[in-house]
mmCIF file of N, CA and C in Angstrom:
data_model
loop_
_atom_site.group_PDB
_atom_site.id
_atom_site.type_symbol
_atom_site.label_atom_id
_atom_site.label_comp_id
_atom_site.label_asym_id
_atom_site.label_seq_id
_atom_site.Cartn_x
_atom_site.Cartn_y
_atom_site.Cartn_z
ATOM 1 N N LYS A 1 0.848 -1.211 0.000
ATOM 2 C CA LYS A 1 0.000 0.000 0.000
ATOM 3 C C LYS A 1 0.880 1.257 0.000
ATOM 4 N N LYS A 2 2.050 1.174 0.580
ATOM 5 C CA LYS A 2 2.927 2.348 0.639
ATOM 6 C C LYS A 2 3.261 2.838 -0.774
ATOM 7 N N ALA A 3 3.534 1.903 -1.673
ATOM 8 C CA ALA A 3 3.863 2.285 -3.053
ATOM 9 C C ALA A 3 2.696 3.040 -3.678
ATOM 10 N N ASP A 4 1.486 2.559 -3.454
ATOM 11 C CA ASP A 4 0.308 3.232 -4.007
ATOM 12 C C ASP A 4 0.223 4.651 -3.469
ATOM 13 N N ARG A 5 0.511 4.799 -2.199
ATOM 14 C CA ARG A 5 0.450 6.121 -1.572
ATOM 15 C C ARG A 5 1.426 7.071 -2.269
ATOM 16 N N GLU A 6 2.635 6.600 -2.504
ATOM 17 C CA GLU A 6 3.635 7.445 -3.166
ATOM 18 C C GLU A 6 3.176 7.809 -4.572
ATOM 19 N N PHE A 7 2.610 6.841 -5.271
ATOM 20 C CA PHE A 7 2.132 7.096 -6.631
ATOM 21 C C PHE A 7 1.045 8.163 -6.602
ATOM 22 N N GLU A 8 0.173 8.074 -5.601
ATOM 23 C CA GLU A 8 -0.904 9.055 -5.470
ATOM 24 C C GLU A 8 -0.309 10.457 -5.331
ATOM 25 N N VAL A 9 0.718 10.570 -4.519
ATOM 26 C CA VAL A 9 1.351 11.875 -4.299
ATOM 27 C C VAL A 9 1.924 12.397 -5.615
ATOM 28 N N LEU A 10 2.597 11.535 -6.354
ATOM 29 C CA LEU A 10 3.178 11.957 -7.628
ATOM 30 C C LEU A 10 2.076 12.431 -8.573
ATOM 31 N N GLU A 11 0.967 11.704 -8.598
ATOM 32 C CA GLU A 11 -0.148 12.075 -9.467
ATOM 33 C C GLU A 11 -0.666 13.453 -9.067
ATOM 34 N N THR A 12 -0.785 13.671 -7.762
ATOM 35 C CA THR A 12 -1.285 14.957 -7.274
ATOM 36 C C THR A 12 -0.337 16.075 -7.700
ATOM 37 N N ARG A 13 0.958 15.821 -7.658
ATOM 38 C CA ARG A 13 1.931 16.846 -8.036
ATOM 39 C C ARG A 13 1.724 17.227 -9.501
ATOM 40 N N SER A 14 1.406 16.253 -10.335
ATOM 41 C CA SER A 14 1.171 16.536 -11.756
ATOM 42 C C SER A 14 -0.017 17.486 -11.901
ATOM 43 N N VAL A 15 -1.058 17.232 -11.126
ATOM 44 C CA VAL A 15 -2.256 18.077 -11.179
ATOM 45 C C VAL A 15 -1.876 19.503 -10.829
ATOM 46 N N ARG A 16 -0.982 19.660 -9.878
ATOM 47 C CA ARG A 16 -0.560 20.983 -9.422
ATOM 48 C C ARG A 16 -0.024 21.824 -10.592
ATOM 49 N N SER A 17 0.551 21.168 -11.595
ATOM 50 C CA SER A 17 1.122 21.893 -12.731
ATOM 51 C C SER A 17 0.075 22.775 -13.411
ATOM 52 N N TYR A 18 -1.121 22.253 -13.591
ATOM 53 C CA TYR A 18 -2.145 23.011 -14.325
ATOM 54 C C TYR A 18 -3.315 23.436 -13.446
ATOM 55 N N ALA A 19 -3.356 22.943 -12.197
ATOM 56 C CA ALA A 19 -4.470 23.310 -11.313
ATOM 57 C C ALA A 19 -3.987 23.442 -9.872
ATOM 58 N N PRO A 20 -3.229 24.493 -9.573
ATOM 59 C CA PRO A 20 -2.716 24.687 -8.209
ATOM 60 C C PRO A 20 -3.828 24.756 -7.173
ATOM 61 N N HIS A 21 -4.971 25.311 -7.557
ATOM 62 C CA HIS A 21 -6.070 25.421 -6.587
ATOM 63 C C HIS A 21 -6.592 24.026 -6.244
ATOM 64 N N GLN A 22 -6.654 23.140 -7.248
ATOM 65 C CA GLN A 22 -7.109 21.765 -6.983
ATOM 66 C C GLN A 22 -6.096 21.053 -6.095
ATOM 67 N N TYR A 23 -4.816 21.320 -6.351
ATOM 68 C CA TYR A 23 -3.744 20.685 -5.580
ATOM 69 C C TYR A 23 -3.892 21.044 -4.104
ATOM 70 N N ASN A 24 -4.163 22.318 -3.838
ATOM 71 C CA ASN A 24 -4.332 22.757 -2.453
ATOM 72 C C ASN A 24 -5.501 22.035 -1.796
ATOM 73 N N ILE A 25 -6.581 21.867 -2.533
ATOM 74 C CA ILE A 25 -7.760 21.177 -1.993
ATOM 75 C C ILE A 25 -7.389 19.732 -1.645
ATOM 76 N N CYS A 26 -6.650 19.080 -2.547
ATOM 77 C CA CYS A 26 -6.260 17.684 -2.303
ATOM 78 C C CYS A 26 -5.416 17.598 -1.034
ATOM 79 N N ILE A 27 -4.493 18.533 -0.871
ATOM 80 C CA ILE A 27 -3.628 18.528 0.314
ATOM 81 C C ILE A 27 -4.477 18.679 1.567
ATOM 82 N N ASP A 28 -5.435 19.608 1.532
ATOM 83 C CA ASP A 28 -6.296 19.818 2.702
ATOM 84 C C ASP A 28 -7.011 18.519 3.062
ATOM 85 N N VAL A 29 -7.505 17.815 2.063
ATOM 86 C CA VAL A 29 -8.223 16.557 2.311
ATOM 87 C C VAL A 29 -7.282 15.537 2.939
ATOM 88 N N ARG A 30 -6.058 15.441 2.408
ATOM 89 C CA ARG A 30 -5.093 14.466 2.924
ATOM 90 C C ARG A 30 -4.755 14.782 4.385
ATOM 91 N N ILE A 31 -4.537 16.054 4.683
ATOM 92 C CA ILE A 31 -4.192 16.436 6.061
ATOM 93 C C ILE A 31 -5.350 16.105 6.992
ATOM 94 N N ASP A 32 -6.570 16.413 6.519
ATOM 95 C CA ASP A 32 -7.752 16.152 7.349
ATOM 96 C C ASP A 32 -7.871 14.650 7.543
#
């Protein structure tokens, strides 16, 4: 499962390239 988690993070970083606002929302959800 750890590998999947890392992959998820990488995917989220890609989103940040074109949607920084979405990236922030994803981070908030992860922290929560």
